[in-house]
XYZ file of C-alpha atoms in Angstrom:
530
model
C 93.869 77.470 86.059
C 91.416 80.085 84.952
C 93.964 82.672 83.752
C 95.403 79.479 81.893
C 92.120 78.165 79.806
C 91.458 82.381 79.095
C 94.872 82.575 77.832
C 94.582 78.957 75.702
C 91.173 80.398 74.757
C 92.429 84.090 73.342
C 94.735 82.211 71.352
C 92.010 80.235 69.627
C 90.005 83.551 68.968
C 93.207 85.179 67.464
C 92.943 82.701 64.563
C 89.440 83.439 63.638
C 87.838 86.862 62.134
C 84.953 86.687 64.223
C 87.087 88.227 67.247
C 88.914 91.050 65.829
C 91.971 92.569 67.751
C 94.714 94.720 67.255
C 97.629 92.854 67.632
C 101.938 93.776 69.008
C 104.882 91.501 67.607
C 107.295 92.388 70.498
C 110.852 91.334 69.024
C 114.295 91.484 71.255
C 117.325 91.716 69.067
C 120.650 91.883 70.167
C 121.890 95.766 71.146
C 123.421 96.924 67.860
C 127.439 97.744 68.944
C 127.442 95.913 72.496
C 130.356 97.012 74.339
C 133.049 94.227 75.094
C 132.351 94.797 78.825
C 128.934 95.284 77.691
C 126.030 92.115 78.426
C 122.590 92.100 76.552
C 119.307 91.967 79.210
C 115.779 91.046 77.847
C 113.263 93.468 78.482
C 110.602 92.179 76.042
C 108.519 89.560 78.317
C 108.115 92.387 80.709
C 106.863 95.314 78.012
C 104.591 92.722 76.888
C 103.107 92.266 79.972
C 102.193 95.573 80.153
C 101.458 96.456 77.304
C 98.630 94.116 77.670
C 97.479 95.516 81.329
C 95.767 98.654 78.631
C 94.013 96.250 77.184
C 94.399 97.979 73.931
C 95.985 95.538 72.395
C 97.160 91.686 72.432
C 100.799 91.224 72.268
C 102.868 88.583 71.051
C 106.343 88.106 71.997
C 108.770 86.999 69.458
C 109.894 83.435 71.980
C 109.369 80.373 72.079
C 108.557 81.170 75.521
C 105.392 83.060 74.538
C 102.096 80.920 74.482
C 101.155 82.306 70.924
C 104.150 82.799 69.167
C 104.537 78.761 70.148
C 100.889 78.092 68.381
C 102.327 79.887 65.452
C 105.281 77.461 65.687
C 103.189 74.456 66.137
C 100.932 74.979 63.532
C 103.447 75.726 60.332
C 102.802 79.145 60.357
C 106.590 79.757 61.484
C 109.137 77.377 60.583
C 112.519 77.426 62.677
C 112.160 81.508 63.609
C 115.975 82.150 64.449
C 116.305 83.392 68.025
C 117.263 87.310 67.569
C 115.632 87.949 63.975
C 116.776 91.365 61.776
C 114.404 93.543 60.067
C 113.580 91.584 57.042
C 112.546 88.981 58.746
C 110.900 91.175 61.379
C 108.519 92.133 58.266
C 107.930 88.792 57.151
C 106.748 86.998 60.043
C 104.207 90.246 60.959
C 103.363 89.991 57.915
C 102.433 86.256 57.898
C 101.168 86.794 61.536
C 98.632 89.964 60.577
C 99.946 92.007 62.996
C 98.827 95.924 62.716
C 101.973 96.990 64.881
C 105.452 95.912 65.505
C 107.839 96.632 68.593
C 111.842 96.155 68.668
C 113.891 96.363 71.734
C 117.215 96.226 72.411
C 119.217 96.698 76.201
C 122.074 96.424 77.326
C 123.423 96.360 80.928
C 127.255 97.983 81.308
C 128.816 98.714 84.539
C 126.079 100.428 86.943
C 123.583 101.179 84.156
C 121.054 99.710 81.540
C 120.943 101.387 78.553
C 117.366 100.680 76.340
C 116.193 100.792 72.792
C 112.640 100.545 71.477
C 110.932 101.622 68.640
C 107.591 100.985 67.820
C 106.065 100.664 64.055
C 103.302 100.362 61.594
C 103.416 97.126 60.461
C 103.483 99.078 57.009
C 107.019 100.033 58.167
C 106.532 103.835 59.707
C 107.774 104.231 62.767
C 105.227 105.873 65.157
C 107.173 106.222 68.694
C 110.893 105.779 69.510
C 113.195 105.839 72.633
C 116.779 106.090 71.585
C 119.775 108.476 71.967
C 119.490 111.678 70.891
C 122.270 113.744 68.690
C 124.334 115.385 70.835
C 122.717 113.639 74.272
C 124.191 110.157 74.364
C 121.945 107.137 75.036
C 119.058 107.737 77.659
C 120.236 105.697 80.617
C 118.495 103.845 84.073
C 120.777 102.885 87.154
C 120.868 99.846 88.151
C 121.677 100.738 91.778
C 119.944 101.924 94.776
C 121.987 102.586 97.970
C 125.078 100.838 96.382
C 123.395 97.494 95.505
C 121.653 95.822 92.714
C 118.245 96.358 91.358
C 117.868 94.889 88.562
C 114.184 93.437 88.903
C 112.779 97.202 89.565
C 114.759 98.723 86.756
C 113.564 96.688 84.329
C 109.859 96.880 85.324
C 110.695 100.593 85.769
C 111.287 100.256 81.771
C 108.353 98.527 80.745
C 105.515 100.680 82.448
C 106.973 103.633 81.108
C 107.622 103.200 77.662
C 103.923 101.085 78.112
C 102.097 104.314 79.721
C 103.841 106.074 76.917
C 102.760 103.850 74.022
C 98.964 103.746 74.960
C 98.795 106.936 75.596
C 100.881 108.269 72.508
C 100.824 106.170 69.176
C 97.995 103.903 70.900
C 95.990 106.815 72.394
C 92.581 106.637 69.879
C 92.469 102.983 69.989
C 89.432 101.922 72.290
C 89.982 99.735 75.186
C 88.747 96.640 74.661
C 86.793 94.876 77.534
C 87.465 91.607 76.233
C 91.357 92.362 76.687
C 90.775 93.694 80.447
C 92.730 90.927 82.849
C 90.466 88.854 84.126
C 89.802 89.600 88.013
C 90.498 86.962 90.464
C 87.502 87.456 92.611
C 84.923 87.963 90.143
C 85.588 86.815 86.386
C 82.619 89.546 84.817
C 84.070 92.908 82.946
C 81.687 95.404 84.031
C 81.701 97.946 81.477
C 84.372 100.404 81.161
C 83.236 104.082 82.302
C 83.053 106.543 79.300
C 86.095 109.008 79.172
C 86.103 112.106 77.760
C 88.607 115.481 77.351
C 88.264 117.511 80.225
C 90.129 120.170 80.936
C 90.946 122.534 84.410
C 89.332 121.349 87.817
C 86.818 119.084 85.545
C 89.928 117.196 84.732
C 90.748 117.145 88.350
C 86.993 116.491 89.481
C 86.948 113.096 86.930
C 89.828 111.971 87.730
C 88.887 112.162 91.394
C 85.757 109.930 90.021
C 87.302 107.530 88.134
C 90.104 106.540 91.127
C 86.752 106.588 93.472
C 85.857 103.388 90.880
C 88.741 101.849 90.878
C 90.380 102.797 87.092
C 92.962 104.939 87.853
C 94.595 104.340 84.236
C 91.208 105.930 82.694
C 92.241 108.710 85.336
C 95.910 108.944 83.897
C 94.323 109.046 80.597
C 91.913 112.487 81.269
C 94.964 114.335 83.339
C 97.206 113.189 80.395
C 94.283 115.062 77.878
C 93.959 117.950 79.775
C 97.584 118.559 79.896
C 97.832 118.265 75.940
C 95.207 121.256 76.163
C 97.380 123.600 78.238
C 100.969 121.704 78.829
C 102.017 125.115 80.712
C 99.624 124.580 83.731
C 101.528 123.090 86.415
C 98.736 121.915 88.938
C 97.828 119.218 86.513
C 101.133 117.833 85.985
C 101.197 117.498 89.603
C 98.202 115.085 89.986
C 99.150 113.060 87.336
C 102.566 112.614 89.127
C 100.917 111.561 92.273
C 98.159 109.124 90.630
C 101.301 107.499 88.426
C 103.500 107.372 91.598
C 100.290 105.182 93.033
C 100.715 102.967 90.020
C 104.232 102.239 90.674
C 105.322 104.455 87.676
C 108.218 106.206 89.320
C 109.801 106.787 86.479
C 107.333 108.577 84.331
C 105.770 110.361 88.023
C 109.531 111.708 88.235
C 109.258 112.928 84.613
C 105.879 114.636 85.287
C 106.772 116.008 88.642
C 110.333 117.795 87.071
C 108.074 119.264 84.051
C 105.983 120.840 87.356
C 108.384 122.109 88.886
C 110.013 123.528 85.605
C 106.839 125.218 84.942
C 106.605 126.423 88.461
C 110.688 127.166 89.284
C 109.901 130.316 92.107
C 107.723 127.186 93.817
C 108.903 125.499 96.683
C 106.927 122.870 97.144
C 106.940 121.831 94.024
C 110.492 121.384 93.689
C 109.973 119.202 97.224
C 107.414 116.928 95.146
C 109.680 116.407 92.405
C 112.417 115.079 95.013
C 109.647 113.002 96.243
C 109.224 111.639 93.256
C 112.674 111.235 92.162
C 113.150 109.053 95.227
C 110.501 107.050 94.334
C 111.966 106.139 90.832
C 115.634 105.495 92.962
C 117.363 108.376 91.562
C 118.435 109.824 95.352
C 120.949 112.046 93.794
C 118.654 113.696 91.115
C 116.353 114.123 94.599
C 119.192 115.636 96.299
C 119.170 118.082 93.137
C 115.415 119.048 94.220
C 115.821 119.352 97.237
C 118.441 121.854 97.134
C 116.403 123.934 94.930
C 113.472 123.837 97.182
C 116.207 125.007 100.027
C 117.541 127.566 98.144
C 113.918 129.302 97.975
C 113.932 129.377 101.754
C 111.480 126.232 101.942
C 111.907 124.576 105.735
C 109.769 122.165 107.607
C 109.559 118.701 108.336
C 109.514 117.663 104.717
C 112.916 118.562 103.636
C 114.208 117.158 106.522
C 112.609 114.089 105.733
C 113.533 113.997 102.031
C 116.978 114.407 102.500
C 116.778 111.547 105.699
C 115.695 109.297 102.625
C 117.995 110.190 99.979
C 120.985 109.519 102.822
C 119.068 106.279 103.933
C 119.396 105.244 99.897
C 122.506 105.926 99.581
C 123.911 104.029 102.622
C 124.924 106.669 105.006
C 122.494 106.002 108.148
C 124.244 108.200 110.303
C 122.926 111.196 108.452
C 119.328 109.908 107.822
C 119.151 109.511 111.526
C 119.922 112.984 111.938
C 117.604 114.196 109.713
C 114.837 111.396 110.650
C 115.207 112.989 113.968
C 114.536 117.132 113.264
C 111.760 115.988 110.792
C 109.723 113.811 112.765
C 110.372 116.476 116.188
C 108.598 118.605 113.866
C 106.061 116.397 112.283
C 105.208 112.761 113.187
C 104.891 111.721 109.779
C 104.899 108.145 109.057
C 106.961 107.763 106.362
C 109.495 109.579 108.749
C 109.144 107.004 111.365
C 109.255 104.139 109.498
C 112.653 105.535 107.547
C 113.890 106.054 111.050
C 112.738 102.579 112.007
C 114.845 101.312 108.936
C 117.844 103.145 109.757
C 117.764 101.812 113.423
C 117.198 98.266 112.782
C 120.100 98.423 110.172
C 122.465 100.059 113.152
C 121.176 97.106 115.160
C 119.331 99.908 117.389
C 116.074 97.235 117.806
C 114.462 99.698 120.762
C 114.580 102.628 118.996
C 113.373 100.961 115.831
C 110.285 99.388 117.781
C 109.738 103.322 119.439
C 109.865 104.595 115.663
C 107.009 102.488 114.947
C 104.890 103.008 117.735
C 105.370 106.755 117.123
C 103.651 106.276 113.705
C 100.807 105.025 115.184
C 99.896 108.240 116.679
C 99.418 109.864 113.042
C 95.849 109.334 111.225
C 94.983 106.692 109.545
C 95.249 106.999 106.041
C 98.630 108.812 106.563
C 99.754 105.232 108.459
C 98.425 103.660 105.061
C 101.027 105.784 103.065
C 103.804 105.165 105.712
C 103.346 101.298 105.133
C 103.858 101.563 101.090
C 107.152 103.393 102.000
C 108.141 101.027 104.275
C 107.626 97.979 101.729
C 108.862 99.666 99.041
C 112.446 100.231 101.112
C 111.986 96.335 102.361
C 111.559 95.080 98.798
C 114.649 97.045 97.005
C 116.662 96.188 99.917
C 115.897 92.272 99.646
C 115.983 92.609 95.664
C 119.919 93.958 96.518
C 120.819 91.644 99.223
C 119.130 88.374 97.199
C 120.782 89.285 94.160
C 124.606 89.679 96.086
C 123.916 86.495 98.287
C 123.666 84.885 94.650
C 126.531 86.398 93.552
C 128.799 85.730 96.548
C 127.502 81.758 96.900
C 130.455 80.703 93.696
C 133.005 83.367 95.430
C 132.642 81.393 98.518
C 133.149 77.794 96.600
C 136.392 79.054 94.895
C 137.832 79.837 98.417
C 139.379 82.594 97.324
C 139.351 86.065 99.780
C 137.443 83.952 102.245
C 138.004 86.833 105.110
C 136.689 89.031 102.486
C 133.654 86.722 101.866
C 133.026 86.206 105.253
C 132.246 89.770 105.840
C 130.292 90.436 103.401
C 128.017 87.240 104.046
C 127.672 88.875 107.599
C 126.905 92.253 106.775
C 124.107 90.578 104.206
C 122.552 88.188 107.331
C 122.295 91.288 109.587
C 120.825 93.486 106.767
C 118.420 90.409 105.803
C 117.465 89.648 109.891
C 117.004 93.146 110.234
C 114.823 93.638 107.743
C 112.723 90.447 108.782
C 112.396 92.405 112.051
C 110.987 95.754 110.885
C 108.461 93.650 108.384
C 107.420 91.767 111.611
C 106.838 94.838 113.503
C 104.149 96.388 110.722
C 100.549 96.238 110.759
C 99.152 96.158 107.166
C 96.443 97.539 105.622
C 93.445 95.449 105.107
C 93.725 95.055 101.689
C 97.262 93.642 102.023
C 96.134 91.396 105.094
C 97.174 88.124 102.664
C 100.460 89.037 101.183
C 101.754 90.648 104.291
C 101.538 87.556 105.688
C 103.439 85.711 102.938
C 105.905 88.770 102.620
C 106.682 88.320 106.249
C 107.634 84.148 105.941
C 109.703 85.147 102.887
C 111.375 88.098 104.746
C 112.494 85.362 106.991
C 113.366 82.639 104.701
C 115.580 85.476 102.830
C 116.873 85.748 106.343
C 117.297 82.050 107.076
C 118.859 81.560 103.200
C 121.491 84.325 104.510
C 122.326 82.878 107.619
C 123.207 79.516 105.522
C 125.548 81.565 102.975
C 127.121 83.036 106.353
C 127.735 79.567 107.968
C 129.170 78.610 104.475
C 131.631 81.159 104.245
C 132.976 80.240 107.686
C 133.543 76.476 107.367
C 133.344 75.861 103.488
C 130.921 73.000 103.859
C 130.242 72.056 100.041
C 126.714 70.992 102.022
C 125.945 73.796 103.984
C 126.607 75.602 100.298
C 123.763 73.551 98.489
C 121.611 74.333 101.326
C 121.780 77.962 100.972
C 121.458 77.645 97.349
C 118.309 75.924 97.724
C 116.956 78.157 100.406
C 118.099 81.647 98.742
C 115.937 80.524 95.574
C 112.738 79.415 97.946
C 112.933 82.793 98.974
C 113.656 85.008 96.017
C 110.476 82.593 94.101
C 108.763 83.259 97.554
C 109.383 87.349 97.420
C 108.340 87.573 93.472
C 104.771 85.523 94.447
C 104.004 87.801 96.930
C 105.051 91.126 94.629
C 102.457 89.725 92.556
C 100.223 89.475 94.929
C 100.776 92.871 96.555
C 99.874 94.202 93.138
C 96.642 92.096 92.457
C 95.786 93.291 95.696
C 96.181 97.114 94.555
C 94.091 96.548 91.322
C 91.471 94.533 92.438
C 90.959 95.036 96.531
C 91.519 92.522 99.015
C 92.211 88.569 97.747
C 89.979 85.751 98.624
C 86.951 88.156 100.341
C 85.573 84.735 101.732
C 88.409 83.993 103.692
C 88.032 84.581 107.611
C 89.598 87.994 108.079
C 90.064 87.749 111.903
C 91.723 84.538 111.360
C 93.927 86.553 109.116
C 94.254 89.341 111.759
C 95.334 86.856 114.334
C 98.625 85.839 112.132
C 99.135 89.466 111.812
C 98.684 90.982 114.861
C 96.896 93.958 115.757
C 94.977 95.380 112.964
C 92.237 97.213 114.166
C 93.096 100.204 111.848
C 94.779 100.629 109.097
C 98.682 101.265 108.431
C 101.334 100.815 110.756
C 101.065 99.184 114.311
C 103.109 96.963 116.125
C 102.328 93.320 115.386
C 102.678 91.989 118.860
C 104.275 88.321 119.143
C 106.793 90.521 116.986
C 107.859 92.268 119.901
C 108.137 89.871 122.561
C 110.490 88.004 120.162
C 112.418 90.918 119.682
């Protein structure tokens, strides 16, 4: 309700003087020469939304959808906006709208990629910032698969941090933030003011940026690495850091980008290469990661990390039987918890429950704040996977009602309810950290009504109950609504601390299990289910 009224009250403010922002028209139009084959997907809610999280500048979405663009509507500023405008009248309404910039987007998705356009303008008409195919290049690409399935959700929002990371820091970079714009924080609605930032360049940069994640703003962080690299882009130590602190933020993508550059600068490096597959993973690009890796092996770097890398790039791709193997040598080497839960993954998928359960005991033996990085591994894996199986229980629901193939559909409905039970069972077994206390728990009931909504499309297939269909239905979208809450939650969690402070914790703990430290433990009533 709060986030409402602040929302209902911005859009007040915009019409008067006496709050002056800078203000985005974000506009989809329809990808210019779409492919028969070819279908258009709308990015432009989503790069709104983060634009916004810079709180730079106030966006407005060219929709009907969008709570200001409507006032515009409602009020006669706009009359009957056609859905996908072209330039001219691009111009007209910013211009009727006082907008100081303007952003156009196109994508399109065809076959196993999503190809995007954006190009961001003075409203005067000079373009400031583009991302487009270059001569002699072809057009800049993002898969939309990860281990063979669909992922359409993380490609997207993949899209919109990075060209939104690029735009405030690039065209956007000397505009102030503006404390007024900050999101409003669930558990305390104050803005404290916002920590001066300076250029700083060398181990200063590094020291600040240390500072500024100890407060809690890693984007002023990104913003001082991202200044100090502009003052010596050939330093490769920097790069680094700023690839770690954006792989924090969830921006795979752009850490992958840094991370490469790195590793470029650095080629007779090792290691580096090794944190660029890291990375590369990270942003779901396993075969780019393979690329790293090989590079790191081919000057002579050995060790548990490799070992691990390439047990997750296999693990992406689908073929357990060598992550296992590689799972194995890394974590005889080093019991590193991102090895054991990977292992854990692979074993529940194989149906191995016992070894999966030994995996994650193993990972308890590791310190702490390791454990911590072992369980944002783990959910990461947990929430692609479920993103893949949701999206191809949705698809296969109308297969099953035509009848056609039904051997065919059968299978595949079976392979999805042990992939979705599985999962359920390696989310039961983890101990969160305490700041995820809250949405663990939700994430684990939506786990297993994801698991519950596939055991429905399985019983569907097999006797071709029009009832038993609707029931899935209804269940699969409980769950996928269910999963996106708790993403959202997850992430409110990361940017402001733990949710609802006054909430009993050990009442929490008790629906959890043990969670006397934080990371990865065995959540006991999981176990004796098991």
């Amino acid at each position: 309700m709060r986030l409402r009224t602040a929302l209902v009250a911005l859009g007040c403010c915009l019409t008067s003087i006496s709050f002056a922002v800078t203000k985005v028209l974000v506009v989809q139009q329809k990808y210019k020469d779409l492919p028969d084959e070819a279908v258009d997907i709308q990015i432009a809610s989503d790069l709104s939304g983060e634009l916004k999280k810079g709180a730079k500048v106030v966006t407005i979405v060219w929709s009907a959808a969008d709570d200001l663009f409507r006032s515009y509507i409602n009020d006669g500023t706009l009359v009957d906006p056609p859905e996908y405008p072209d330039n001219d009248q691009i111009r007209d309404v910013a211009k009727k709208l006082g907008v100081e910039y303007i952003l156009i987007v196109q994508a399109m998705r065809q076959d196993k990629n999503v190809y995007p356009r954006g190009w961001f303008y003075k409203a005067g008409g000079k373009e400031i910032w583009s991302y487009q195919e270059k001569k002699g290049e072809g057009s800049p690409s993002f898969s939309v698969e990860i281990g063979g399935s669909v992922d359409m959700a993380s490609v997207i929002d993949s899209i919109a941090k990075t060209w939104a990371i690029q735009i405030n820091s690039g065209p956007l970079k000397d505009l102030k933030v503006d404390p007024r714009l900050r999101p409003i924080d669930p558990i305390d609605d104050t803005n404290a003011p916002l920590p001066e930032v300076t250029s700083s360049t060398g181990e200063e940069a590094l020291k600040r940026a240390d500072e500024l994640i100890a407060q809690g703003r890693p984007d002023l962080a990104i913003l001082i690495l991202k200044d100090a690299i502009d003052q010596n882009p050939s330093e490769p130590t920097r790069r680094l850091k700023l690839a770690e602190l954006l792989s924090k933020q969830g921006l795979h993508l752009l850490s992958a980008s840094e991370a490469r550059r790195a590793a470029l600068l650095s080629p007779d490096n090792p290691e580096v290469w090794l944190s660029a597959a890291r990375a590369e993973i990270l942003a779901g690009r396993p075969e780019v990661a393979k690329n790293d890796v090989n590079e790191g092996l081919a000057r002579g770097v050995t060790g548990a990390k490799a070992k691990r890398l390439l047990g997750d790039i296999h693990l992406m791709n689908g073929d357990l039987e060598k992550a296992e193997t590689n799972y194995r040598e890394s974590f005889k080497l080093e019991a590193a918890p991102e090895t054991a839960l990977g292992a854990a993954i692979v074993f529940a998928l194989q149906g191995k429950t016992a070894d999966a359960v030994g995996m994650i005991k193993a990972a308890e033996m590791v310190d702490e704040a390791k454990r911590s990085e072992g369980y944002a591994f783990a959910i990461q894996m947990i929430d692609r996977t479920a993103d893949a199986t949701g999206q191809a229980l949705r698809d296969l629901i109308p297969m099953i009602r035509l009848g056609e193939n039904r051997e065919a559909s059968e299978a595949q409905a079976l392979d999805f309810s042990r992939q979705a039970a599985a999962f359920a069972d390696i989310l039961t077994l983890l101990s969160p950290p305490k700041v995820h206390l809250r949405s663990h728990v939700r994430r684990d009931l939506a786990q297993k009504l994801l698991a519950q909504s596939a055991a429905e499309v399985l019983a569907f297939a097999r006797t071709g109950d029009p009832g038993m269909g609707g029931e899935a239905t209804i269940s699969l979208g409980e769950a996928l609504y269910s999963l996106q809450a708790v993403r959202e939650l997850h992430r409110l969690e990361l940017e402001f601390g733990m949710i609802d402070p006054g909430q009993d914790a050990e009442e929490v703990e008790e629906n959890v299990g043990d969670n006397s430290g934080v990371g990865v433990g065995v959540r006991n009533p999981g176990v004796d289910a098991l």
